[in-house]
């Protein structure tokens, strides 16, 4: 029976007509009424910036918030490899359906058909929009936009701007946003961190934010709130995410009634620079685009492995017959371009078997020697020059001479706030877009599809769907921030801050966060099992207690205080980590990045349980110290044949 609290609002009718049908049904707010309506957008990454620019251009009054000193410094700027779109510029038989199919299959049949189809449908318009904004996508000699391939697909549909696609897309969105800021339709609040969501009569009506420079706690009201606050991968401490990426806004919403969907679906990216010490606070991604031409291998014999670890030989001295190109061997049809979860597990399998190529045994090679021979130095430089440079700067080893060393790391979170087809959470008036929602990627996100989703949400979906909600609101007066609900939320925030300062312990926030990271990586990482997940829940509980006894946050609230910021976020990471472990414990199947050791094939591949787990798991907060309640949104596949994922033939 359908859960009465999860109404996904997926339109009836044929798949290809659902979005058009929904758009036709959506009530429109007239221009003069838009002027009366206020919308808060939290986050200025590709999701938030594109949404705020679009809403501002439509005529709404928008307030936009971000942690960084400028909206253009959001984490999206780090995206390297590219953005997918079903343009079929390569004439390689790409189509909306194929992008839809690849994404559902890539997500291991755990995402909604209707949402994914809509994403594929609007993908082409994103590229047109960005080109019109002047985003300098790579081009072929004849002037067409160039494409490359990403994992899990057999066509080339990824548009890119060297290894800086996110930065260029964000500059485009930021320019559009600035136009609105200059016009007065968007007011920007950089260095403002949302610390609570305000609900009045069951609807989202505003936020409490801390001015990160002065420490002032401020109230902001609106007719609707949009969260575009990114993913929660930093629960693992070490990840490829920006240091400021966090899951706090999502947790604030969760505690106020927004359901949190599929929290255990976290993506581990196969090509990151391996961990190289205890003092590290960040991991560096080497873009998936490198797998277009780079070949992944380890030696096929222990003698070479031992010599490599002792630095007695260089990788380039190992002849072809003593190499194991294990992805090409195991997955001939996709080779080095298998999806991320598959490539990550295969690297772990080789390293667990003892073939890891660095001192810690936790690294494999990504080799460009063949590509340099085939394409020449200049072509390789054009495609990957800045990535090679970055690798060399960090490791002091040149990929032109010796292969890169890589290892999987936490990169992206597919889970997030549950949203319906309109991207509305279970709280009326609260929307979630971009990485902050759970919507489109199921158990594993395909490369280059996060940028696509963020911009689809922000430019082409939310600006329409939010109108349906706001069309009932224009007669309502502006939200009064003197309402008792604002006062109560502000008081709770102040008390939380005071409580943190009052601990006056001896441990730094980072040292405790690192411990959380170890628990998460060990028990809620690439391989999970029942005993480990139970242990994780227990250990996170203990660590939370330790935090409240031992943490030391220097300084005061009334100043720029990054230790305080980190401490507030860490409190939420405890809850996120616990929720992830709880969800992973419940999901007794392997799918995508969620690998339950108890559920694997003889070849070590994921084994789904479609009979019992073909649903979105959405968790409802039930109070501090009380177990959350699981709600299930069944997934129906009417347009795609459910199958075991196969990348072999
Ligand atoms: C190294 C790297 C490379 C990647 N490369 C690619 C790629 O090539 N292709 C691809 O498709 N995807 C890629 N991804 C994934 C992709 O970049 C992200 O999923 C995407 O950019 C997220 O965008 P977003 O708008 O949802 O959130 P973000 O860009 O994370 O922005 C979040 C925003 O929310 C703000 N914020 C957060 N919390 C608060 C708060 N409490 N109060 C106020 N503001 C807040 C932040 O300041 C920020 O402005 C990559 C990711 C990484 C880490």
XYZ file of C-alpha atoms and ligand atoms in Angstrom:
702
model
C 0.000 0.000 0.000
C 1.296 3.463 -0.879
C 2.605 5.502 2.044
C 0.206 8.372 2.614
C 3.007 10.734 3.589
C 4.956 10.232 0.359
C 2.900 11.603 -2.489
C 5.312 11.705 -5.410
C 2.877 13.558 -7.712
C 4.159 11.792 -10.801
C 1.819 12.743 -13.636
C -0.222 10.038 -15.315
C 0.250 9.256 -18.989
C 3.028 8.153 -21.298
C 6.555 8.739 -20.012
C 7.535 11.167 -22.753
C 4.452 13.308 -22.106
C 4.541 13.503 -18.315
C 6.581 16.695 -18.023
C 4.600 18.520 -20.698
C 1.431 17.419 -18.970
C 2.618 18.633 -15.576
C 3.728 21.968 -17.027
C 0.338 22.409 -18.620
C -1.377 21.795 -15.277
C 0.848 24.123 -13.248
C -0.837 27.333 -12.305
C 1.036 30.421 -13.409
C 1.586 33.506 -11.278
C 1.009 36.708 -13.226
C 3.920 39.172 -13.461
C 2.308 41.736 -11.144
C 1.722 39.070 -8.523
C 5.246 37.678 -8.791
C 6.465 41.046 -7.558
C 4.599 40.447 -4.275
C 6.225 37.103 -3.599
C 9.486 36.393 -1.813
C 11.645 33.288 -2.217
C 14.707 32.337 -0.201
C 17.345 30.271 -2.009
C 20.036 28.807 0.206
C 23.165 27.891 -1.747
C 24.835 29.401 -4.780
C 26.286 26.340 -6.492
C 24.977 25.416 -9.902
C 21.606 24.445 -8.430
C 21.085 27.565 -6.323
C 22.649 30.119 -8.663
C 20.661 28.925 -11.672
C 17.431 28.796 -9.666
C 17.894 32.234 -8.112
C 18.814 33.824 -11.446
C 15.778 32.240 -13.107
C 13.389 33.187 -10.301
C 14.751 36.738 -10.264
C 14.334 37.042 -14.016
C 10.757 35.764 -13.670
C 10.061 38.676 -11.328
C 10.049 37.107 -7.865
C 11.888 38.780 -4.986
C 14.747 36.450 -4.199
C 17.198 36.328 -1.311
C 20.204 34.109 -1.848
C 22.592 32.842 0.832
C 25.967 31.166 0.809
C 28.845 30.397 3.133
C 31.628 31.660 0.883
C 32.655 35.276 0.394
C 31.193 35.267 -3.103
C 28.420 33.155 -4.675
C 30.839 32.121 -7.407
C 33.038 30.252 -4.959
C 30.485 27.506 -4.285
C 31.704 23.923 -4.353
C 30.327 23.419 -7.901
C 33.362 25.327 -9.091
C 35.447 22.207 -8.458
C 33.676 20.079 -11.049
C 36.150 19.073 -13.667
C 35.024 16.576 -16.242
C 31.827 17.715 -17.876
C 28.073 17.812 -18.194
C 25.894 15.321 -20.050
C 23.245 16.159 -22.601
C 21.397 14.092 -25.178
C 22.302 16.260 -28.165
C 23.623 13.431 -30.334
C 26.214 15.799 -31.820
C 28.471 12.815 -32.442
C 25.801 11.084 -34.498
C 26.512 8.020 -32.382
C 22.851 7.117 -31.884
C 22.362 9.010 -28.646
C 18.848 10.044 -27.690
C 16.733 11.178 -24.764
C 15.716 7.586 -24.243
C 19.321 6.363 -24.227
C 20.364 8.967 -21.642
C 17.325 8.007 -19.576
C 18.131 4.311 -19.931
C 21.823 4.701 -19.062
C 20.959 6.772 -15.975
C 18.377 4.326 -14.627
C 20.690 1.377 -15.278
C 23.698 3.271 -13.879
C 21.692 3.973 -10.713
C 21.011 0.235 -10.412
C 17.243 0.622 -10.813
C 16.677 2.674 -7.720
C 15.540 6.006 -9.188
C 12.197 7.247 -10.471
C 11.539 6.709 -14.152
C 9.556 9.941 -14.559
C 12.209 12.172 -12.961
C 15.075 10.647 -14.904
C 13.218 10.904 -18.203
C 12.513 14.581 -17.530
C 16.181 15.136 -16.739
C 17.192 13.613 -20.072
C 14.476 15.621 -21.824
C 15.658 19.012 -20.561
C 19.367 18.190 -20.850
C 19.729 19.611 -24.359
C 18.240 22.964 -23.334
C 20.865 23.316 -20.588
C 23.668 23.319 -23.141
C 21.887 25.950 -25.258
C 21.330 28.114 -22.193
C 24.965 27.871 -21.135
C 26.295 28.543 -24.640
C 24.082 31.644 -24.780
C 25.658 32.760 -21.505
C 29.085 32.403 -23.062
C 30.280 29.232 -21.349
C 33.406 28.304 -23.340
C 32.709 24.632 -24.040
C 35.413 22.792 -25.962
C 34.769 22.831 -29.700
C 35.744 20.723 -32.700
C 37.695 22.231 -35.581
C 34.441 22.949 -37.458
C 32.926 24.859 -34.552
C 30.604 22.179 -33.151
C 30.743 21.594 -29.433
C 33.039 18.697 -28.627
C 32.018 15.670 -26.579
C 33.731 12.930 -24.667
C 32.595 9.810 -22.844
C 32.005 9.151 -19.185
C 31.536 5.926 -17.303
C 28.595 3.608 -17.830
C 27.755 4.758 -21.348
C 28.744 3.787 -24.875
C 28.147 7.138 -26.567
C 29.965 10.479 -26.261
C 27.546 12.964 -24.715
C 29.672 14.842 -22.212
C 30.215 18.563 -22.910
C 33.260 20.038 -21.244
C 35.480 23.059 -20.808
C 38.904 21.457 -20.391
C 39.071 20.176 -16.809
C 37.165 23.176 -15.426
C 33.609 22.581 -16.532
C 32.047 23.389 -13.165
C 33.907 26.653 -12.910
C 32.860 27.786 -16.371
C 29.225 26.760 -15.846
C 29.177 28.534 -12.510
C 30.627 31.685 -14.045
C 27.751 31.561 -16.537
C 25.138 31.122 -13.811
C 26.863 33.724 -11.656
C 26.771 36.253 -14.487
C 23.029 35.618 -14.855
C 22.662 35.962 -11.084
C 24.624 39.205 -11.031
C 22.348 40.686 -13.638
C 19.452 40.044 -11.246
C 21.382 41.362 -8.252
C 22.088 44.557 -10.177
C 18.423 44.787 -11.184
C 17.361 44.402 -7.546
C 15.328 41.224 -8.020
C 17.906 39.137 -6.130
C 19.523 40.219 -2.890
C 22.710 38.349 -2.122
C 23.856 37.395 1.377
C 27.343 35.929 1.104
C 29.040 34.662 4.287
C 25.646 33.849 5.782
C 25.049 30.329 7.040
C 21.528 29.011 7.509
C 21.247 27.542 11.001
C 17.567 26.733 11.113
C 14.409 26.530 9.066
C 11.320 28.374 10.288
C 7.960 26.688 9.922
C 4.683 28.544 10.452
C 1.407 26.626 10.319
C 3.183 23.666 8.781
C 4.740 25.657 5.922
C 8.331 26.786 5.305
C 8.399 30.522 5.888
C 11.994 31.490 6.449
C 15.384 30.789 7.890
C 17.667 31.800 10.735
C 21.162 32.586 9.477
C 24.428 33.511 11.122
C 26.428 36.333 9.625
C 29.767 34.556 9.480
C 31.768 37.781 9.704
C 30.067 39.421 12.670
C 28.353 36.448 14.309
C 25.018 38.232 14.229
C 22.044 35.851 14.217
C 19.522 37.129 11.670
C 15.944 36.281 10.642
C 14.790 36.102 7.023
C 11.212 35.487 5.916
C 9.728 34.448 2.560
C 6.752 32.744 0.946
C 8.876 29.695 0.069
C 12.364 28.352 0.772
C 14.634 26.483 -1.633
C 17.557 24.451 -0.334
C 20.424 24.070 -2.798
C 22.997 23.323 -0.161
C 24.874 20.444 -1.797
C 25.835 16.991 -0.544
C 26.949 15.492 2.749
C 30.052 13.535 1.663
C 32.170 15.310 4.253
C 30.565 13.102 6.910
C 33.594 10.927 6.014
C 35.971 13.820 6.860
C 38.185 12.949 3.910
C 36.384 13.402 0.607
C 36.759 15.188 -2.690
C 34.212 17.783 -1.549
C 35.080 21.362 -0.689
C 35.937 21.886 2.983
C 32.757 23.885 3.553
C 30.437 21.293 2.026
C 28.099 20.025 4.710
C 24.713 18.489 5.336
C 23.484 20.820 8.044
C 20.727 22.647 6.177
C 19.281 19.304 5.100
C 19.400 18.078 8.705
C 17.725 21.248 9.975
C 14.940 20.608 7.479
C 14.830 16.918 8.455
C 14.374 17.811 12.106
C 11.524 20.118 11.125
C 9.684 17.426 9.169
C 11.337 16.991 5.769
C 11.960 13.298 5.062
C 15.513 12.229 4.238
C 15.694 9.744 1.359
C 18.204 6.967 0.706
C 20.886 8.420 3.000
C 23.107 5.355 2.555
C 23.608 5.956 -1.163
C 27.040 7.607 -1.235
C 29.319 7.579 -4.226
C 32.898 6.463 -4.069
C 34.890 7.782 -6.988
C 37.560 5.460 -8.350
C 40.124 8.002 -9.506
C 41.343 10.118 -6.599
C 44.858 10.788 -5.451
C 45.475 8.236 -2.655
C 45.559 9.301 0.998
C 49.124 10.196 1.901
C 49.202 11.000 5.586
C 47.433 11.694 8.851
C 47.452 15.440 8.498
C 45.427 15.512 5.301
C 42.016 17.185 5.375
C 40.982 16.873 1.731
C 41.265 14.418 -1.131
C 41.863 15.410 -4.719
C 39.824 14.038 -7.559
C 41.396 13.133 -10.853
C 38.495 13.579 -13.249
C 36.634 10.612 -14.666
C 37.277 12.095 -18.099
C 40.788 10.688 -17.744
C 39.334 7.204 -18.133
C 38.508 8.066 -21.774
C 42.163 7.588 -22.615
C 43.883 6.397 -19.435
C 44.154 2.640 -18.827
C 43.869 1.246 -15.324
C 46.147 -1.582 -14.256
C 48.181 -3.280 -11.541
C 50.963 -5.852 -11.999
C 49.752 -9.417 -12.407
C 52.533 -10.791 -10.164
C 53.689 -10.139 -6.626
C 57.394 -9.720 -7.474
C 56.703 -6.539 -9.416
C 54.347 -5.279 -6.706
C 57.035 -5.706 -4.061
C 59.674 -4.025 -6.229
C 57.326 -1.108 -6.934
C 56.683 -0.599 -3.234
C 60.404 -0.595 -2.554
C 60.934 1.805 -5.474
C 63.284 -0.713 -7.117
C 61.494 -0.414 -10.456
C 59.353 2.177 -12.184
C 55.894 1.230 -13.457
C 56.948 2.036 -17.016
C 59.583 -0.708 -16.780
C 56.943 -3.393 -16.311
C 56.258 -4.987 -19.719
C 52.747 -5.481 -21.101
C 52.606 -9.218 -20.366
C 53.182 -8.582 -16.656
C 50.275 -6.100 -16.378
C 46.673 -6.770 -15.444
C 44.321 -4.260 -17.070
C 41.671 -5.604 -14.767
C 38.727 -3.461 -15.921
C 39.355 -4.363 -19.564
C 39.702 -8.005 -18.501
C 36.542 -8.130 -16.377
C 34.273 -5.777 -18.335
C 35.251 -6.016 -22.017
C 32.207 -4.097 -23.343
C 32.878 -0.960 -21.269
C 36.522 -1.469 -20.270
C 37.935 1.460 -18.354
C 34.635 3.316 -18.701
C 32.550 1.185 -16.373
C 30.506 3.193 -13.836
C 32.183 4.525 -10.737
C 30.859 2.002 -8.252
C 32.029 -0.889 -10.433
C 35.483 0.629 -11.028
C 35.906 1.452 -7.325
C 35.037 -2.033 -6.153
C 37.346 -3.555 -8.753
C 40.248 -1.389 -7.483
C 39.472 -2.437 -3.916
C 39.339 -6.081 -4.973
C 42.823 -5.888 -6.528
C 44.246 -4.003 -3.537
C 42.599 -6.386 -1.049
C 44.208 -9.225 -3.011
C 47.591 -7.605 -2.355
C 48.305 -5.942 -5.702
C 48.139 -2.290 -4.556
C 51.084 -0.424 -6.012
C 52.121 2.107 -3.368
C 53.592 1.705 0.123
C 50.169 1.478 1.772
C 48.956 -1.035 -0.807
C 46.006 1.233 -1.563
C 46.647 2.455 -5.100
C 46.350 1.352 -8.724
C 47.771 2.873 -11.897
C 46.029 5.121 -14.423
C 48.307 5.080 -17.424
C 48.462 7.419 -20.420
C 51.435 5.920 -22.237
C 49.230 4.337 -24.933
C 47.185 7.507 -25.367
C 50.303 9.652 -25.746
C 51.606 7.236 -28.371
C 48.262 7.110 -30.195
C 47.185 10.762 -30.003
C 50.447 12.599 -29.529
C 51.516 14.932 -26.726
C 49.563 17.910 -28.005
C 46.136 16.209 -28.192
C 46.574 14.729 -24.722
C 47.704 18.105 -23.410
C 44.637 19.776 -24.944
C 42.309 17.274 -23.326
C 43.836 16.842 -19.904
C 46.669 19.379 -19.562
C 45.461 21.075 -16.383
C 44.668 17.740 -14.716
C 48.173 16.456 -15.441
C 49.595 19.670 -14.038
C 47.474 19.381 -10.893
C 48.552 15.771 -10.369
C 52.206 16.653 -10.765
C 51.965 19.598 -8.358
C 50.454 17.401 -5.672
C 52.528 14.254 -6.109
C 55.756 15.526 -7.754
C 55.381 12.767 -10.338
C 54.755 13.546 -13.995
C 51.921 11.595 -15.694
C 53.763 12.222 -18.956
C 56.500 9.889 -17.746
C 54.925 7.471 -15.279
C 51.299 6.448 -14.683
C 49.214 8.280 -12.101
C 48.456 6.445 -8.872
C 44.808 6.541 -7.890
C 42.436 5.074 -5.315
C 38.695 5.375 -4.597
C 37.402 8.133 -2.301
C 34.089 9.546 -1.165
C 32.837 11.998 -3.753
C 29.083 12.529 -3.984
C 25.890 11.682 -2.146
C 22.933 10.346 -4.110
C 20.759 10.433 -0.986
C 19.252 13.693 0.204
C 15.994 15.377 1.070
C 13.026 13.474 -0.340
C 11.249 15.526 -2.990
C 8.181 14.929 -5.111
C 8.066 15.407 -8.892
C 7.802 19.175 -8.273
C 11.007 19.056 -6.164
C 8.993 19.918 -3.065
C 9.945 18.205 0.188
C 7.427 16.802 2.641
C 7.218 20.311 4.134
C 4.933 22.505 2.007
C 6.825 25.485 0.649
C 10.238 23.859 1.127
C 11.998 22.755 -2.052
C 15.325 20.966 -2.479
C 17.401 21.012 -5.656
C 20.810 19.866 -6.893
C 22.864 17.473 -4.792
C 20.785 18.343 -1.719
C 17.853 16.271 -2.959
C 17.773 12.547 -3.630
C 15.997 12.712 -6.906
C 17.593 11.218 -9.969
C 20.615 9.024 -9.434
C 19.401 5.976 -7.535
C 22.155 3.839 -6.041
C 24.943 5.283 -8.176
C 25.332 8.512 -10.124
C 26.856 8.385 -13.579
C 29.672 10.833 -14.225
C 28.789 14.284 -15.586
C 25.181 13.991 -14.505
C 25.319 16.022 -11.269
C 25.925 19.255 -13.161
C 23.146 18.269 -15.545
C 20.751 17.640 -12.659
C 21.661 20.807 -10.739
C 21.138 22.995 -13.784
C 18.027 21.137 -14.903
C 16.528 21.696 -11.456
C 17.585 25.339 -11.274
C 16.985 26.610 -14.800
C 14.149 24.455 -16.067
C 12.207 22.613 -13.378
C 11.956 24.526 -10.105
C 11.123 27.899 -11.730
C 7.967 26.260 -13.129
C 6.964 23.942 -10.299
C 7.394 26.456 -7.487
C 4.881 28.657 -9.317
C 2.192 26.102 -8.592
C 2.716 26.560 -4.851
C 3.223 30.318 -5.006
C 0.115 30.804 -7.123
C -1.839 30.182 -3.904
C 0.270 32.592 -1.881
C 0.301 35.990 -3.554
C -2.590 37.244 -1.468
C -0.670 36.419 1.711
C 1.273 39.274 3.293
C 5.043 39.163 3.592
C 6.217 36.786 6.283
C 6.523 38.586 9.611
C 9.901 37.751 11.121
C 8.610 38.930 14.505
C 6.328 35.881 14.616
C 6.881 33.648 17.677
C 8.120 30.806 15.433
C 11.073 32.974 14.350
C 11.807 33.931 17.940
C 11.758 30.286 19.027
C 14.027 29.191 16.180
C 16.481 32.008 16.870
C 16.539 31.137 20.576
C 17.263 27.494 19.789
C 20.160 28.516 17.528
C 21.652 30.780 20.203
C 21.363 28.001 22.778
C 23.108 25.543 20.450
C 25.994 27.956 19.975
C 26.273 28.667 23.709
C 26.232 24.942 24.457
C 29.193 24.367 22.138
C 31.269 27.163 23.696
C 30.377 25.902 27.171
C 32.107 22.533 26.692
C 35.581 24.083 26.955
C 37.334 20.766 26.415
C 40.701 20.027 24.855
C 39.999 18.413 21.479
C 39.860 20.268 18.205
C 36.779 19.893 16.043
C 38.844 18.351 13.258
C 40.343 15.687 15.507
C 36.849 14.492 16.430
C 35.618 14.796 12.859
C 38.546 12.616 11.742
C 37.411 9.927 14.163
C 33.929 10.084 12.682
C 35.508 9.781 9.238
C 37.342 6.625 10.268
C 34.140 5.033 11.560
C 32.290 5.960 8.396
C 34.976 4.730 5.999
C 35.537 1.508 7.941
C 31.904 0.477 8.408
C 29.774 2.591 6.054
C 32.290 2.810 3.209
C 32.920 0.717 0.135
C 31.848 -2.567 1.753
C 29.218 -2.821 4.477
C 27.876 -5.653 6.594
C 25.363 -6.052 9.373
C 27.820 -6.308 12.256
C 29.866 -3.358 11.009
C 26.848 -1.130 10.522
C 25.588 -1.857 14.016
C 29.034 -1.069 15.326
C 29.049 2.202 13.390
C 25.778 3.295 14.983
C 27.136 2.468 18.424
C 30.497 4.137 17.870
C 28.953 7.278 16.400
C 26.784 7.514 19.523
C 29.867 7.263 21.725
C 31.751 9.819 19.655
C 28.847 12.237 19.884
C 29.042 11.984 23.676
C 32.811 12.487 23.523
C 32.291 15.623 21.439
C 29.964 17.162 24.013
C 32.557 16.497 26.736
C 35.849 17.241 25.029
C 35.490 19.697 22.173
C 37.175 23.061 22.430
C 35.986 25.931 20.284
C 38.162 28.986 20.821
C 37.062 32.613 20.362
C 33.536 33.931 20.558
C 30.361 33.954 18.529
C 30.730 37.660 17.780
C 33.534 37.272 15.266
C 34.641 35.336 12.203
C 35.045 31.925 13.814
C 35.566 28.948 11.546
C 36.039 26.548 14.445
C 32.505 27.369 15.563
C 31.209 26.868 12.009
C 32.891 23.472 11.810
C 31.632 22.429 15.253
C 28.032 23.245 14.356
C 28.355 21.227 11.159
C 30.001 18.292 12.918
C 27.046 17.989 15.288
C 24.902 17.395 12.207
C 27.416 15.023 10.626
C 26.994 12.719 13.646
C 23.285 12.514 12.890
C 23.863 12.100 9.169
C 26.421 9.351 9.746
C 24.033 7.533 12.023
C 21.175 7.874 9.555
C 23.394 6.579 6.745
C 24.355 3.533 8.790
C 20.734 2.926 9.789
C 19.573 3.119 6.181
C 22.423 0.859 5.027
C 21.489 -1.624 7.736
C 17.888 -1.651 6.594
C 18.771 -2.084 2.919
C 19.755 -5.750 2.951
C 20.709 -5.791 -0.692
C 23.613 -4.506 -2.730
C 22.896 -1.889 -5.336
C 25.072 0.788 -6.903
C 27.506 2.220 -4.375
C 25.752 0.439 -1.501
C 27.575 -2.875 -1.273
C 26.347 -5.236 1.418
C 28.924 -7.999 1.674
C 26.164 -10.480 2.475
C 24.603 -9.772 -0.922
C 27.100 -10.385 -3.712
C 27.412 -12.709 -6.673
C 30.151 -15.317 -6.944
C 32.141 -12.819 -8.998
C 31.847 -10.203 -6.259
C 29.278 -8.090 -8.100
C 26.287 -6.407 -6.436
C 23.203 -8.515 -5.889
C 19.945 -6.572 -5.696
C 16.788 -7.769 -4.006
C 14.083 -6.249 -6.176
C 11.320 -8.100 -4.436
C 11.963 -6.491 -1.086
C 13.910 -3.296 -1.740
C 12.669 -1.724 -4.918
C 11.727 1.427 -3.107
C 13.000 4.818 -2.049
C 13.626 4.690 1.697
C 12.566 8.010 3.252
C 13.252 8.601 6.946
C 11.061 10.711 9.192
C 12.586 12.378 12.241
C 10.856 11.404 15.452
C 12.773 13.411 18.031
C 16.207 13.462 19.647
C 17.327 10.036 20.774
C 14.300 8.369 19.166
C 14.665 6.027 16.182
C 13.440 7.640 12.950
C 10.586 6.035 11.037
C 11.123 4.548 7.604
C 8.615 5.301 4.848
C 8.740 3.542 1.508
C 7.998 4.951 -1.919
C 7.695 1.972 -4.265
C 9.541 2.316 -7.573
C 7.697 1.241 -10.700
C 9.460 0.475 -13.952
C 6.983 0.594 -16.795
C 9.222 1.794 -19.599
C 12.432 -0.021 -18.945
C 13.124 -3.705 -18.484
C 14.580 -4.373 -15.077
C 17.763 -6.362 -15.397
C 20.971 -7.202 -13.628
C 23.464 -4.528 -14.547
C 25.852 -5.892 -17.108
C 28.952 -4.071 -18.331
C 30.670 -7.192 -19.617
C 29.040 -7.708 -23.007
C 36.104 17.468 -7.337
C 34.747 17.287 -7.913
C 34.570 17.206 -9.277
C 33.310 17.025 -9.821
N 33.175 16.956 -11.173
C 31.942 16.812 -11.695
C 31.767 16.776 -13.112
O 32.707 16.879 -13.874
N 30.512 16.628 -13.586
C 29.423 16.516 -12.783
O 28.306 16.404 -13.274
N 29.569 16.575 -11.442
C 30.787 16.723 -10.886
N 30.927 16.773 -9.532
C 29.722 16.833 -8.682
C 29.138 18.233 -8.737
O 30.171 19.177 -8.780
C 28.251 18.553 -7.546
O 27.361 17.509 -7.308
C 27.445 19.804 -7.824
O 28.285 20.852 -8.227
C 26.636 20.220 -6.608
O 26.005 21.439 -6.904
P 24.944 22.058 -5.918
O 24.505 23.338 -6.514
O 23.911 21.062 -5.600
O 25.742 22.312 -4.550
P 27.160 23.003 -4.244
O 27.898 23.408 -5.449
O 27.820 22.093 -3.278
O 26.750 24.323 -3.511
C 26.240 24.334 -2.221
C 25.974 25.779 -1.848
O 25.257 25.803 -0.640
C 25.881 26.716 0.271
N 25.536 26.245 1.600
C 25.657 24.992 2.109
N 25.156 24.957 3.354
C 24.718 26.202 3.630
C 24.094 26.798 4.750
N 23.777 26.094 5.833
N 23.812 28.125 4.698
C 24.094 28.862 3.589
N 24.653 28.338 2.487
C 24.958 27.031 2.523
C 27.330 26.680 -0.091
O 27.993 27.833 0.367
C 27.218 26.624 -1.615
O 26.995 27.908 -2.115
C 32.194 16.935 -8.973
C 32.347 17.005 -7.597
C 33.621 17.157 -7.070
C 33.779 17.167 -5.594
